[in-house]
Tab-separated table of C-alpha atoms in Angstrom:
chain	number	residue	atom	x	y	z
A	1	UNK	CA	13.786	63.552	24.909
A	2	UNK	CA	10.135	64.425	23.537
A	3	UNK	CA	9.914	62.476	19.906
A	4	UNK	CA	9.435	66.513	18.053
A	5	UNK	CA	13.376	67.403	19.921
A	6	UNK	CA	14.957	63.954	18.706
A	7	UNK	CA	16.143	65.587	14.901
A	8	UNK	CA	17.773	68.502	17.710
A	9	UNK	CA	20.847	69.285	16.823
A	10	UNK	CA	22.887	71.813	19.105
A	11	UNK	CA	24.998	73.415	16.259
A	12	UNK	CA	25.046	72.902	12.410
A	13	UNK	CA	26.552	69.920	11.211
A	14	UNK	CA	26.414	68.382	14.488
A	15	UNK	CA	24.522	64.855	14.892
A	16	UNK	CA	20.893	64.905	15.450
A	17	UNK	CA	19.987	63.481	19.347
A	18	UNK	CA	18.693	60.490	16.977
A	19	UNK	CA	21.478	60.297	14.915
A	20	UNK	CA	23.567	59.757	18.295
A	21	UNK	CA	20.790	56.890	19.439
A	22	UNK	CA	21.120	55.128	15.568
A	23	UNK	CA	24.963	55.512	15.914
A	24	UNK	CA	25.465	53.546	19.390
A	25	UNK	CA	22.962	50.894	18.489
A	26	UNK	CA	24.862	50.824	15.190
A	27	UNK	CA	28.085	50.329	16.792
A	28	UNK	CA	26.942	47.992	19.176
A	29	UNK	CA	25.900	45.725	15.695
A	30	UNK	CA	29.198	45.598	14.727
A	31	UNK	CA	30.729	44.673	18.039
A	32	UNK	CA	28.212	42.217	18.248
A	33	UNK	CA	29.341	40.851	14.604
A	34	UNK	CA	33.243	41.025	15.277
A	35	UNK	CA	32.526	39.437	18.335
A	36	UNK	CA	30.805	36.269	16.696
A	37	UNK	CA	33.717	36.303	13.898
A	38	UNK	CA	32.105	37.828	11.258
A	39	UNK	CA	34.696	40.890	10.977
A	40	UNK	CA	34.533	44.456	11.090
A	41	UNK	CA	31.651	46.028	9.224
A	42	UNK	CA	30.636	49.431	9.947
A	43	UNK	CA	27.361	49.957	7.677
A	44	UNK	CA	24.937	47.813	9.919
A	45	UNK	CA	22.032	49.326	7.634
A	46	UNK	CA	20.784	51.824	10.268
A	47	UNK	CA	19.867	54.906	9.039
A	48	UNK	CA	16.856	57.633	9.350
A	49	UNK	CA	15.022	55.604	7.050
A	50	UNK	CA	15.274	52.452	8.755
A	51	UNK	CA	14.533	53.831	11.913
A	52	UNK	CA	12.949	56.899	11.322
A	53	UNK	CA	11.338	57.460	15.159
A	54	UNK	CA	11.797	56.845	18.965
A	55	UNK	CA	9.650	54.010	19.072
A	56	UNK	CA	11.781	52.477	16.029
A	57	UNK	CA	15.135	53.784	17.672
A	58	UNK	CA	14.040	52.663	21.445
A	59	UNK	CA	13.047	49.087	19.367
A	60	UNK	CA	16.585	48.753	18.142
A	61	UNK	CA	18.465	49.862	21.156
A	62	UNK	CA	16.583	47.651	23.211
A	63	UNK	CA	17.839	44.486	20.421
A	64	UNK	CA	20.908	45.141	20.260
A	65	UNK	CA	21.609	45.789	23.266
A	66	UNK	CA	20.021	42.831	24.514
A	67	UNK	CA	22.081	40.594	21.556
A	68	UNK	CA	25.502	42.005	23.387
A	69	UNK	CA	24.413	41.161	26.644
A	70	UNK	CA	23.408	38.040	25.199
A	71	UNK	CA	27.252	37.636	23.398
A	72	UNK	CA	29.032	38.342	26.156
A	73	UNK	CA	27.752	36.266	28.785
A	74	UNK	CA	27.814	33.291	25.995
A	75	UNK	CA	31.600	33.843	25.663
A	76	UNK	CA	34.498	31.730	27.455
A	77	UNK	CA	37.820	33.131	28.571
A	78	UNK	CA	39.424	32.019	25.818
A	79	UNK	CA	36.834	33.531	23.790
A	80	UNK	CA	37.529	36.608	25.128
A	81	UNK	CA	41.345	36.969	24.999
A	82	UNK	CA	41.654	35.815	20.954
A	83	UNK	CA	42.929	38.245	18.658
A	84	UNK	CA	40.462	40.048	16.403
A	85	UNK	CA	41.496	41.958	13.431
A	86	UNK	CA	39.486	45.557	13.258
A	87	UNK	CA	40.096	48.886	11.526
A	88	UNK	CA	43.207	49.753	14.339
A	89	UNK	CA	44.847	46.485	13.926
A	90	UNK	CA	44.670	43.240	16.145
A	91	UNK	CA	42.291	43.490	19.130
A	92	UNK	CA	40.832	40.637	21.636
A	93	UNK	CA	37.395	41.008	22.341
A	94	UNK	CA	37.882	42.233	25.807
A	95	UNK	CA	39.974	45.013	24.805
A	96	UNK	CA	36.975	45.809	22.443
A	97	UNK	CA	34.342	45.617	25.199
A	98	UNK	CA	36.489	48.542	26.885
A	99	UNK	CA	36.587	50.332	23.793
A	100	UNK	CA	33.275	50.015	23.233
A	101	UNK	CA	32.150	51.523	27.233
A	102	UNK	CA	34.332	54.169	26.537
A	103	UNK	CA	32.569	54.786	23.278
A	104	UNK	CA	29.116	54.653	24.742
A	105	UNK	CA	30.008	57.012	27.853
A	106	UNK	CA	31.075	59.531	25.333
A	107	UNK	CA	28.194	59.454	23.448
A	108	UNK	CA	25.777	59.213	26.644
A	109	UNK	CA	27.645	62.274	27.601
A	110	UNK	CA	26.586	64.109	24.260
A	111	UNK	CA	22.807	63.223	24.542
A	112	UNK	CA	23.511	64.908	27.663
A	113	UNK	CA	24.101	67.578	26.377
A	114	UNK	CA	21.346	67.815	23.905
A	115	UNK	CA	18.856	67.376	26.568
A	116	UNK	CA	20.427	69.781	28.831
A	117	UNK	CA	20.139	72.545	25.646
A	118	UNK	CA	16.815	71.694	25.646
A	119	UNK	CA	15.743	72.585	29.293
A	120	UNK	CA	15.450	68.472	30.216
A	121	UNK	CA	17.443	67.473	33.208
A	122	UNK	CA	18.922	63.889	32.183
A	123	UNK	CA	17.611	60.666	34.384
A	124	UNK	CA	20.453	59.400	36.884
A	125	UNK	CA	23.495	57.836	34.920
A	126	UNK	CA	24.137	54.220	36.029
């Protein structure tokens, strides 16, 4: 998406196609967070202000989604299968790794979207 389409937003009260980026990478934080035991917090401190453009957005995307990669592969099996406690109750950290794809995909399919409404055909999804 050009940087002047990223505050696009396909209807009113809809999220910007940055506002989807800040919200993943966002999300992503607090996995990351729960996943180290430091509980559930939602307000990771990303906002328009923090990261106001694409090269600040494509910056924190790239960090946090390196730090996941970076938490998962440092995690044992028993790691993995302890319980969490999150907003929905007990979870282990492989249930929340689902959660979390699913999560993604949907929003990947929304930025999708935005591009298509833009006349942009979307790079190959792998």
């Amino acid at each position: 998406m050009p940087e002047d389409r990223y505050a696009f937003k396909p209807w009113e009260g809809s999220l910007s196609f940055a506002d989807h980026l800040r919200h993943i990478a966002s999300v992503e934080k607090t996995l990351i967070q729960a996943l180290r035991g430091g509980g559930w917090v939602w307000d990771q401190g990303i906002t328009a202000e923090t990261h106001p453009n694409r090269a600040a957005i494509e910056a924190l995307l790239r960090e946090s989604g390196e730090a996941l990669r970076e938490q998962i592969a440092s995690m044992t099996d028993e790691e993995l299968t302890r319980s969490i406690s999150t907003p929905w109750g007990e979870a282990t950290p492989a249930d929340l790794l689902v959660k979390w794809m699913v999560h993604e995909a949907h929003h990947r399919g929304q930025l999708y979207l935005h591009l298509r409404l833009c006349g942009i055909t979307p790079p190959e999804y792998h």
